[in-house]
Coordinates of C-alpha atoms and ligand atoms in Angstrom, one line a residue:
M152 CA 16.3 19.3 26.9
A153 CA 15.8 16.2 24.8
A154 CA 19.4 14.8 26.2
S155 CA 18.5 15.4 29.8
P156 CA 20.0 12.8 32.2
H157 CA 16.6 12.6 33.8
R158 CA 14.7 11.4 30.9
E159 CA 14.6 7.8 32.1
M160 CA 13.2 8.9 35.5
W161 CA 10.6 11.0 33.7
E162 CA 9.6 8.0 31.5
K163 CA 9.2 5.8 34.6
L164 CA 7.0 8.6 36.1
N165 CA 4.9 8.1 33.0
L166 CA 5.4 11.7 31.9
D167 CA 4.5 12.9 28.4
I168 CA 8.1 13.3 27.4
E169 CA 7.4 15.8 24.5
A170 CA 5.0 17.9 26.3
H171 CA 7.2 18.0 29.4
D172 CA 10.3 19.1 27.3
G173 CA 7.9 21.8 26.0
L174 CA 7.1 22.9 29.4
L175 CA 10.7 23.0 30.4
E176 CA 11.6 25.0 27.4
V177 CA 9.1 27.7 28.2
L178 CA 9.9 27.7 31.9
G179 CA 13.6 28.0 31.0
K180 CA 13.0 31.1 28.8
F181 CA 10.6 32.7 31.3
Y182 CA 13.1 32.2 33.9
G183 CA 16.0 33.8 31.9
D184 CA 13.8 36.8 30.9
I185 CA 12.3 37.5 34.4
Y186 CA 15.0 36.6 36.7
L187 CA 18.5 36.2 35.2
S188 CA 18.2 39.5 33.4
Q189 CA 18.1 41.2 36.7
E190 CA 21.1 43.4 37.7
G191 CA 22.7 43.5 41.1
R192 CA 21.4 40.2 42.5
L193 CA 23.2 38.6 45.5
G194 CA 25.4 35.6 45.4
G195 CA 22.8 33.9 47.6
M196 CA 20.3 33.9 44.8
E197 CA 22.4 31.2 43.0
Y198 CA 21.0 28.7 45.2
L199 CA 17.5 29.5 43.9
D200 CA 18.7 29.5 40.3
F201 CA 20.2 26.1 40.8
V202 CA 17.1 24.7 42.6
L203 CA 14.9 26.1 39.9
S204 CA 17.1 24.8 37.0
E205 CA 16.9 21.4 38.8
V206 CA 13.3 21.6 39.8
H207 CA 12.2 18.6 37.7
G208 CA 15.6 17.0 37.9
L209 CA 17.7 16.6 41.0
R210 CA 15.0 17.5 43.3
I211 CA 12.7 14.8 41.8
R212 CA 15.6 12.3 41.9
E213 CA 15.9 12.9 45.6
I214 CA 12.3 12.3 46.1
Q215 CA 12.5 9.2 44.1
D216 CA 15.4 7.8 46.1
A217 CA 13.4 8.7 49.2
R218 CA 10.4 6.7 48.0
A219 CA 12.6 3.8 47.1
A220 CA 13.8 3.8 50.7
G221 CA 10.2 3.7 51.8
K222 CA 9.2 7.3 52.3
K223 CA 5.9 8.5 51.2
V224 CA 5.3 11.7 49.3
I225 CA 2.3 14.0 50.1
G226 CA 1.0 16.7 47.7
S227 CA -0.9 19.8 48.7
F228 CA -2.4 22.9 47.2
C229 CA -3.0 25.0 50.4
V230 CA -1.1 26.3 53.3
F231 CA -3.8 24.7 55.6
V232 CA -2.2 21.2 55.2
P233 CA 0.0 20.9 58.4
E234 CA 3.3 19.9 57.3
E235 CA 4.4 19.4 61.0
L236 CA 2.4 16.3 60.9
T237 CA 3.7 15.2 57.5
L238 CA 7.2 15.4 58.7
A239 CA 6.5 13.7 62.0
A240 CA 5.2 10.7 60.0
N241 CA 8.6 10.7 58.2
A242 CA 6.9 11.8 54.9
I243 CA 7.8 14.4 52.5
Q244 CA 5.4 17.3 51.6
V245 CA 5.5 19.2 48.3
G246 CA 3.3 22.1 47.1
L247 CA 1.8 21.2 43.7
C248 CA 2.4 24.4 41.8
A249 CA -0.4 25.0 39.3
G250 CA 0.8 28.3 38.2
A251 CA 0.7 27.9 34.4
D252 CA -1.9 27.3 31.7
A253 CA -1.5 23.6 30.7
G254 CA -4.0 21.1 29.6
K255 CA -6.8 23.8 30.0
E256 CA -9.0 22.4 27.3
E257 CA -8.9 19.0 28.8
A258 CA -9.4 20.4 32.2
E259 CA -12.5 22.2 31.0
K260 CA -14.2 18.8 30.2
L261 CA -14.0 18.2 34.0
V262 CA -14.7 21.5 35.5
P263 CA -16.7 24.6 34.2
R264 CA -14.9 27.1 32.1
N265 CA -15.6 29.8 34.8
T266 CA -13.3 28.1 37.1
C267 CA -10.1 30.0 38.3
A268 CA -6.9 29.3 36.6
L269 CA -5.2 27.7 39.6
I270 CA -7.8 24.8 39.7
K271 CA -7.8 24.2 35.8
S272 CA -4.1 24.2 36.0
F273 CA -3.7 21.5 38.6
I274 CA -6.2 19.4 36.8
G275 CA -4.5 20.3 33.4
F276 CA -1.2 19.3 34.7
K277 CA -2.4 16.0 35.7
L278 CA -4.3 15.3 32.5
A279 CA -1.3 16.5 30.4
R280 CA 1.1 14.4 32.4
I281 CA 3.7 17.0 32.7
C282 CA 4.2 17.4 36.5
P283 CA 6.7 14.9 38.1
Y284 CA 5.6 16.0 41.5
T285 CA 2.0 15.2 40.9
E286 CA 3.1 11.9 39.6
S287 CA 5.4 11.2 42.5
C288 CA 2.5 11.7 45.1
D289 CA 1.3 8.9 47.3
L290 CA -1.4 11.0 48.4
I291 CA -2.8 14.3 47.6
I292 CA -4.6 16.5 50.2
G293 CA -7.4 18.7 49.3
E294 CA -9.3 21.2 51.5
T295 CA -12.7 22.7 51.3
T296 CA -11.5 26.4 51.2
C297 CA -13.7 27.3 48.3
D298 CA -16.4 26.0 46.3
G299 CA -14.3 25.7 43.2
K300 CA -11.8 23.6 44.8
K301 CA -14.2 21.5 46.8
K302 CA -16.1 20.5 43.7
A303 CA -12.9 20.1 41.6
Y304 CA -11.5 17.6 44.1
E305 CA -14.5 15.3 43.3
A306 CA -13.3 15.1 39.9
F307 CA -9.6 15.2 40.6
G308 CA -10.1 12.3 43.1
E309 CA -11.0 10.1 40.2
L310 CA -7.4 10.7 38.8
V311 CA -5.2 10.5 42.1
P312 CA -5.3 9.2 45.5
M313 CA -6.9 12.0 47.6
H314 CA -7.8 12.9 51.0
V315 CA -9.9 16.2 51.6
M316 CA -9.7 18.2 54.8
E317 CA -12.7 20.0 55.9
V318 CA -11.5 23.6 56.6
P319 CA -14.1 25.6 58.7
Q320 CA -15.5 28.9 57.3
Q321 CA -15.8 30.8 60.6
K322 CA -13.7 31.0 63.8
N323 CA -16.0 30.2 66.6
A324 CA -15.4 27.5 69.3
C325 CA -17.3 24.8 67.3
D326 CA -15.1 25.7 64.2
R327 CA -12.1 25.1 66.1
T328 CA -13.4 21.6 67.3
L329 CA -14.1 20.7 63.7
W330 CA -10.7 21.7 62.5
K331 CA -9.0 19.8 65.4
S332 CA -11.0 16.7 64.5
E333 CA -9.7 17.2 60.8
I334 CA -6.2 17.4 62.0
L335 CA -6.5 14.2 63.9
R336 CA -8.2 12.6 60.9
Y337 CA -5.2 13.6 58.8
K338 CA -2.8 12.3 61.3
D339 CA -4.7 8.8 61.2
R340 CA -4.5 8.8 57.4
L341 CA -0.8 9.6 57.5
E342 CA -0.1 6.9 60.1
A343 CA -2.0 4.4 57.9
L344 CA -0.2 5.5 54.8
T345 CA 3.2 5.6 56.2
G346 CA 3.0 2.8 58.7
N347 CA 4.8 5.2 61.1
T348 CA 3.3 6.5 64.4
I349 CA 3.4 10.1 65.2
T350 CA 5.0 10.4 68.6
A351 CA 5.7 13.5 70.7
E352 CA 9.4 13.4 69.9
N353 CA 8.9 13.3 66.1
L354 CA 6.1 15.9 66.2
K355 CA 8.3 18.3 68.3
K356 CA 10.9 18.0 65.7
G357 CA 8.5 18.6 62.7
I358 CA 7.2 21.6 64.5
R359 CA 10.7 23.0 65.0
I360 CA 11.7 22.3 61.4
I361 CA 8.6 24.2 59.9
N362 CA 8.9 26.9 62.5
D363 CA 12.6 27.4 61.7
R364 CA 11.7 27.8 58.0
R365 CA 9.0 30.4 58.8
R366 CA 11.5 32.2 60.9
A367 CA 14.0 32.5 58.1
L368 CA 11.2 33.9 55.9
Q369 CA 10.1 36.2 58.6
R370 CA 13.7 37.6 58.8
L371 CA 13.9 38.0 55.1
N372 CA 10.5 39.8 55.0
A373 CA 11.7 42.1 57.9
L374 CA 14.7 43.1 55.9
R375 CA 12.7 44.4 53.1
A376 CA 11.5 47.3 55.3
A377 CA 15.0 48.8 54.6
V378 CA 15.2 51.7 52.1
P379 CA 16.5 51.3 49.4
A380 CA 14.8 47.7 49.0
P381 CA 17.7 45.4 49.2
I382 CA 16.0 42.5 47.1
S383 CA 13.5 42.4 44.3
G384 CA 10.0 41.1 44.8
R385 CA 10.4 38.7 42.0
D386 CA 13.3 37.2 43.9
V387 CA 11.3 36.9 47.2
L388 CA 8.2 35.4 45.4
L389 CA 10.6 32.9 43.9
I390 CA 12.0 32.1 47.4
N391 CA 8.5 31.7 48.9
Q392 CA 7.6 29.3 45.8
V393 CA 10.7 27.2 46.4
S394 CA 9.9 26.9 49.9
F395 CA 7.1 24.6 49.0
Y396 CA 9.1 22.0 47.4
D397 CA 12.7 22.0 48.5
D398 CA 13.9 20.1 51.5
P399 CA 12.9 22.4 54.4
I400 CA 16.2 22.3 56.5
R401 CA 18.4 22.9 53.4
F402 CA 16.0 25.9 52.4
T403 CA 16.2 27.3 55.8
E404 CA 20.1 27.2 55.8
S405 CA 20.3 28.9 52.5
I406 CA 17.9 31.6 53.3
G407 CA 19.8 32.3 56.5
K408 CA 22.9 32.9 54.3
L409 CA 20.9 35.0 51.8
C410 CA 19.8 37.1 54.9
D411 CA 23.2 37.6 56.1
Q412 CA 24.2 38.9 52.7
L413 CA 21.2 41.4 52.6
E414 CA 22.1 42.6 56.0
E415 CA 25.5 43.7 54.8
R416 CA 23.9 45.2 51.7
I417 CA 21.6 47.1 54.1
Q418 CA 24.4 48.3 56.3
K419 CA 26.1 49.8 53.2
K420 CA 22.8 51.4 52.2
E421 CA 23.0 49.5 49.0
G422 CA 19.7 48.4 47.1
I423 CA 18.5 46.5 44.2
V424 CA 16.9 49.8 43.1
P425 CA 17.5 53.5 43.9
E426 CA 16.1 54.9 47.0
S427 CA 13.4 57.0 45.2
T428 CA 11.9 53.9 43.7
P429 CA 8.0 53.5 44.4
R430 CA 7.5 50.7 46.8
L431 CA 4.4 48.5 46.3
M432 CA 2.9 45.5 48.1
L433 CA 1.1 42.7 46.5
S434 CA -2.0 41.2 48.3
G435 CA -4.5 38.4 47.6
C436 CA -4.3 35.1 45.7
P437 CA -1.4 32.8 45.8
M438 CA 1.0 32.9 42.9
A439 CA 2.2 29.4 42.2
V440 CA 5.3 28.6 40.1
P441 CA 5.7 29.9 37.4
N442 CA 3.1 32.6 37.8
W443 CA 5.5 35.5 37.7
K444 CA 3.4 37.8 35.5
L445 CA 2.4 40.6 37.7
P446 CA 5.6 41.1 39.8
Y447 CA 7.4 41.3 36.5
I448 CA 5.1 43.8 35.1
V449 CA 5.1 45.9 38.4
E450 CA 9.1 45.8 38.6
G451 CA 9.1 46.4 34.9
S452 CA 7.0 49.7 35.4
G453 CA 9.6 51.6 37.6
A454 CA 8.3 50.0 41.0
V455 CA 9.7 47.5 43.4
V456 CA 7.7 45.0 45.3
V457 CA 8.5 45.0 49.0
G458 CA 5.9 42.5 50.4
E459 CA 3.5 39.8 49.4
E460 CA 0.4 39.4 51.5
S461 CA -0.4 36.0 50.1
C462 CA -0.2 32.2 51.0
I463 CA 2.9 32.3 48.8
G464 CA 4.1 35.0 51.1
T465 CA 3.3 36.2 54.7
R466 CA 0.1 34.4 55.1
N467 CA 2.2 31.2 55.3
T468 CA 4.9 32.5 57.5
R469 CA 3.5 35.1 59.8
D470 CA 2.3 32.9 62.6
L471 CA 4.5 30.2 64.5
V472 CA 3.2 27.1 66.3
D473 CA 3.7 27.5 69.9
E474 CA 6.7 25.1 70.7
S475 CA 6.1 24.7 74.6
G476 CA 3.8 21.5 74.0
Q477 CA 5.1 18.3 75.5
T478 CA 2.5 15.7 74.6
V479 CA 1.1 14.8 71.2
E480 CA -2.2 16.2 72.3
E481 CA -0.8 19.5 73.4
M482 CA 1.2 19.8 70.2
I483 CA -1.9 19.0 68.1
D484 CA -3.7 21.9 69.9
A485 CA -0.9 24.2 69.2
I486 CA -1.0 23.3 65.6
C487 CA -4.7 23.8 65.5
D488 CA -4.5 27.2 67.0
R489 CA -1.8 28.4 64.7
Y490 CA -3.6 27.3 61.6
M491 CA -6.8 28.8 62.8
K492 CA -5.1 32.1 62.6
I493 CA -4.8 31.9 58.8
D494 CA -6.7 34.9 57.3
C495 CA -7.7 33.1 54.0
A496 CA -10.6 34.9 52.2
C497 CA -12.5 31.6 52.6
F498 CA -13.4 32.9 56.2
T499 CA -16.4 34.9 57.0
P500 CA -16.0 37.5 58.5
N501 CA -12.3 37.9 57.9
T502 CA -11.4 41.3 59.4
E503 CA -8.1 40.1 60.7
R504 CA -6.8 40.1 57.0
L505 CA -7.9 43.8 56.7
E506 CA -5.7 44.7 59.7
N507 CA -2.9 42.5 58.7
I508 CA -2.7 44.2 55.3
A509 CA -2.6 47.7 56.6
D510 CA -0.1 46.8 59.3
M511 CA 2.2 45.1 56.7
A512 CA 1.9 48.1 54.4
K513 CA 3.0 50.5 57.1
E514 CA 5.8 48.2 58.4
L515 CA 7.3 47.9 54.8
K516 CA 6.8 51.6 54.0
A517 CA 4.8 50.6 50.9
D518 CA 3.6 53.5 48.9
G519 CA 0.6 51.5 47.6
V520 CA -1.1 48.0 47.5
I521 CA -1.9 45.9 44.3
H522 CA -4.7 43.5 45.1
Y523 CA -4.5 40.6 43.0
A524 CA -7.4 38.1 42.4
L525 CA -7.5 35.2 39.9
M526 CA -10.5 35.7 37.7
F527 CA -13.5 33.6 38.9
C528 CA -12.1 33.6 42.4
Q529 CA -15.0 34.7 44.5
P530 CA -13.4 35.0 47.9
Y531 CA -10.6 37.3 47.0
A532 CA -12.7 39.3 44.4
H533 CA -15.2 40.0 47.1
E534 CA -12.6 41.0 49.6
A535 CA -10.9 43.4 47.1
F536 CA -13.7 45.9 48.0
K537 CA -13.2 45.6 51.7
V538 CA -9.4 45.8 51.4
E539 CA -9.7 48.9 49.4
K540 CA -11.9 50.5 52.0
A541 CA -9.7 49.7 54.8
L542 CA -6.6 51.0 53.0
R543 CA -8.4 54.2 52.1
E544 CA -9.1 54.6 55.8
A545 CA -5.3 54.2 56.3
D546 CA -4.6 56.6 53.4
I547 CA -2.9 53.9 51.5
P548 CA -3.8 53.8 47.6
M549 CA -4.8 50.5 46.2
L550 CA -5.2 49.2 42.6
S551 CA -7.4 46.1 42.2
I552 CA -6.4 43.5 39.5
E553 CA -8.3 40.5 38.3
T554 CA -6.4 38.4 35.9
D555 CA -5.3 34.7 34.9
Y556 CA -2.2 33.0 33.6
S557 CA -2.5 34.0 30.1
M558 CA -0.3 36.8 28.7
E559 CA -3.2 38.3 26.5
D560 CA -3.9 41.0 29.1
A561 CA -0.1 41.9 29.8
E562 CA -0.2 45.1 27.7
Q563 CA -3.4 46.3 29.5
L564 CA -2.1 45.5 33.0
K565 CA 1.2 47.2 32.4
T566 CA -0.8 50.6 31.3
R567 CA -2.9 50.3 34.5
V568 CA 0.1 49.4 36.8
E569 CA 2.3 52.3 35.2
A570 CA -0.6 54.8 35.9
F571 CA -0.8 53.6 39.5
V572 CA 3.0 53.7 40.0
E573 CA 2.9 57.3 38.6
M574 CA 0.1 58.2 41.0
V575 CA 2.1 56.9 44.2
S576 CA 5.4 58.3 43.1
Ligands
SF4_107 S1 -5.8 31.4 49.5 FE1 -6.9 30.1 51.1 S2 -7.3 28.3 49.9 FE2 -5.8 29.3 48.8 S3 -3.9 28.5 49.5 FE3 -4.1 30.3 50.7 S4 -5.2 29.5 52.6 FE4 -5.5 27.9 50.9
SF4_108 S1 -7.7 31.2 43.7 FE1 -9.7 31.4 44.6 S2 -11.2 30.2 43.4 FE2 -9.0 29.5 42.9 S3 -8.7 27.9 44.3 FE3 -8.0 29.8 45.3 S4 -9.7 30.5 46.6 FE4 -10.5 29.0 45.1

């Protein structure tokens, strides 16, 4: 790692080189154990292996080159930030991962200990200076989806340039009005930052690019209904994670090719696991890179993950923006409507999510659902009760798990998951 050709770039970004080397080493080892050790992976996965091996290298270099040519980089933590607008302003949007424990002690000086791991992680990554994406951002967009984030952004905003979007908590007409005004406020901020005007032409193009990416992921998710499962849940989680930081057009093309290979595999009735393998679905909080703990445990316990009802999963890809709008106003309305369909647990009530989970479990022929909440995440921990009730009524077993990014509970989780897998088998 020390001899990396990217070292000079990292130094320019003011990364803590030693701590960053340590992070890459752990990431590389994790990746080897969890991903490269899988048998029977498709050739299309090499694209992901490459992207991940160069996640802090070539992709960052591309981003730096784009910045040198005058493009701006926007960081986000939530699927509510409309990337269609970011692209229309000729800027790049990256998801800031926050899926590992780093700089936790330092972060706990700014936010309470009883804060979810995701929040502590994005603050910790910044304080420890180990994330080249965070350091490349010209603007970071926060959102008021939960109290933890809302308050954390006040502290985070002193460390980075921030813009916070107010996401409504209900779905009445007045909430839509608020959300539309927030989209327009984001548009103004983007235009001021980039010096570019968002026109009907470039917004149409932005909508098309992001919809195409969603369509590719929808196709991938639909293929997972096949028995035997053609691809592991770990690999699809990685695909979803990569979608947040790779170039969207390149990503869509690569996933299209992977889906072609999957179709061939399905026709031959080949799977990544035997036909009799219990099929489970994950539901709940997002799993940012490199939070691969639970899928790894599940797939190491004799099951296969066939779906992710998560923001790093179908919550981010299920709905498209209507493409018929011709004026900026019409397209903003279409974007507003699409984003109001997101069934994040921050909404009250949030009954659509219950219906979506049960429908998805049936479509994917899942034998059970594992509900995943990060510790101290109020919205998803609350909804776990409702999800369990809804699934019980649909006769689908559910296991509720609350955990964080540490490996301390790995053995205990494995015991619980194994018992659940045995029960649904
Ligand atoms: S769970 Fe809610 S707050 Fe978190 S990324 Fe998803 S939509 Fe955003
Ligand atoms: S995991 Fe839960 S508590 Fe943490 S940021 Fe997301 S919604 Fe908020």
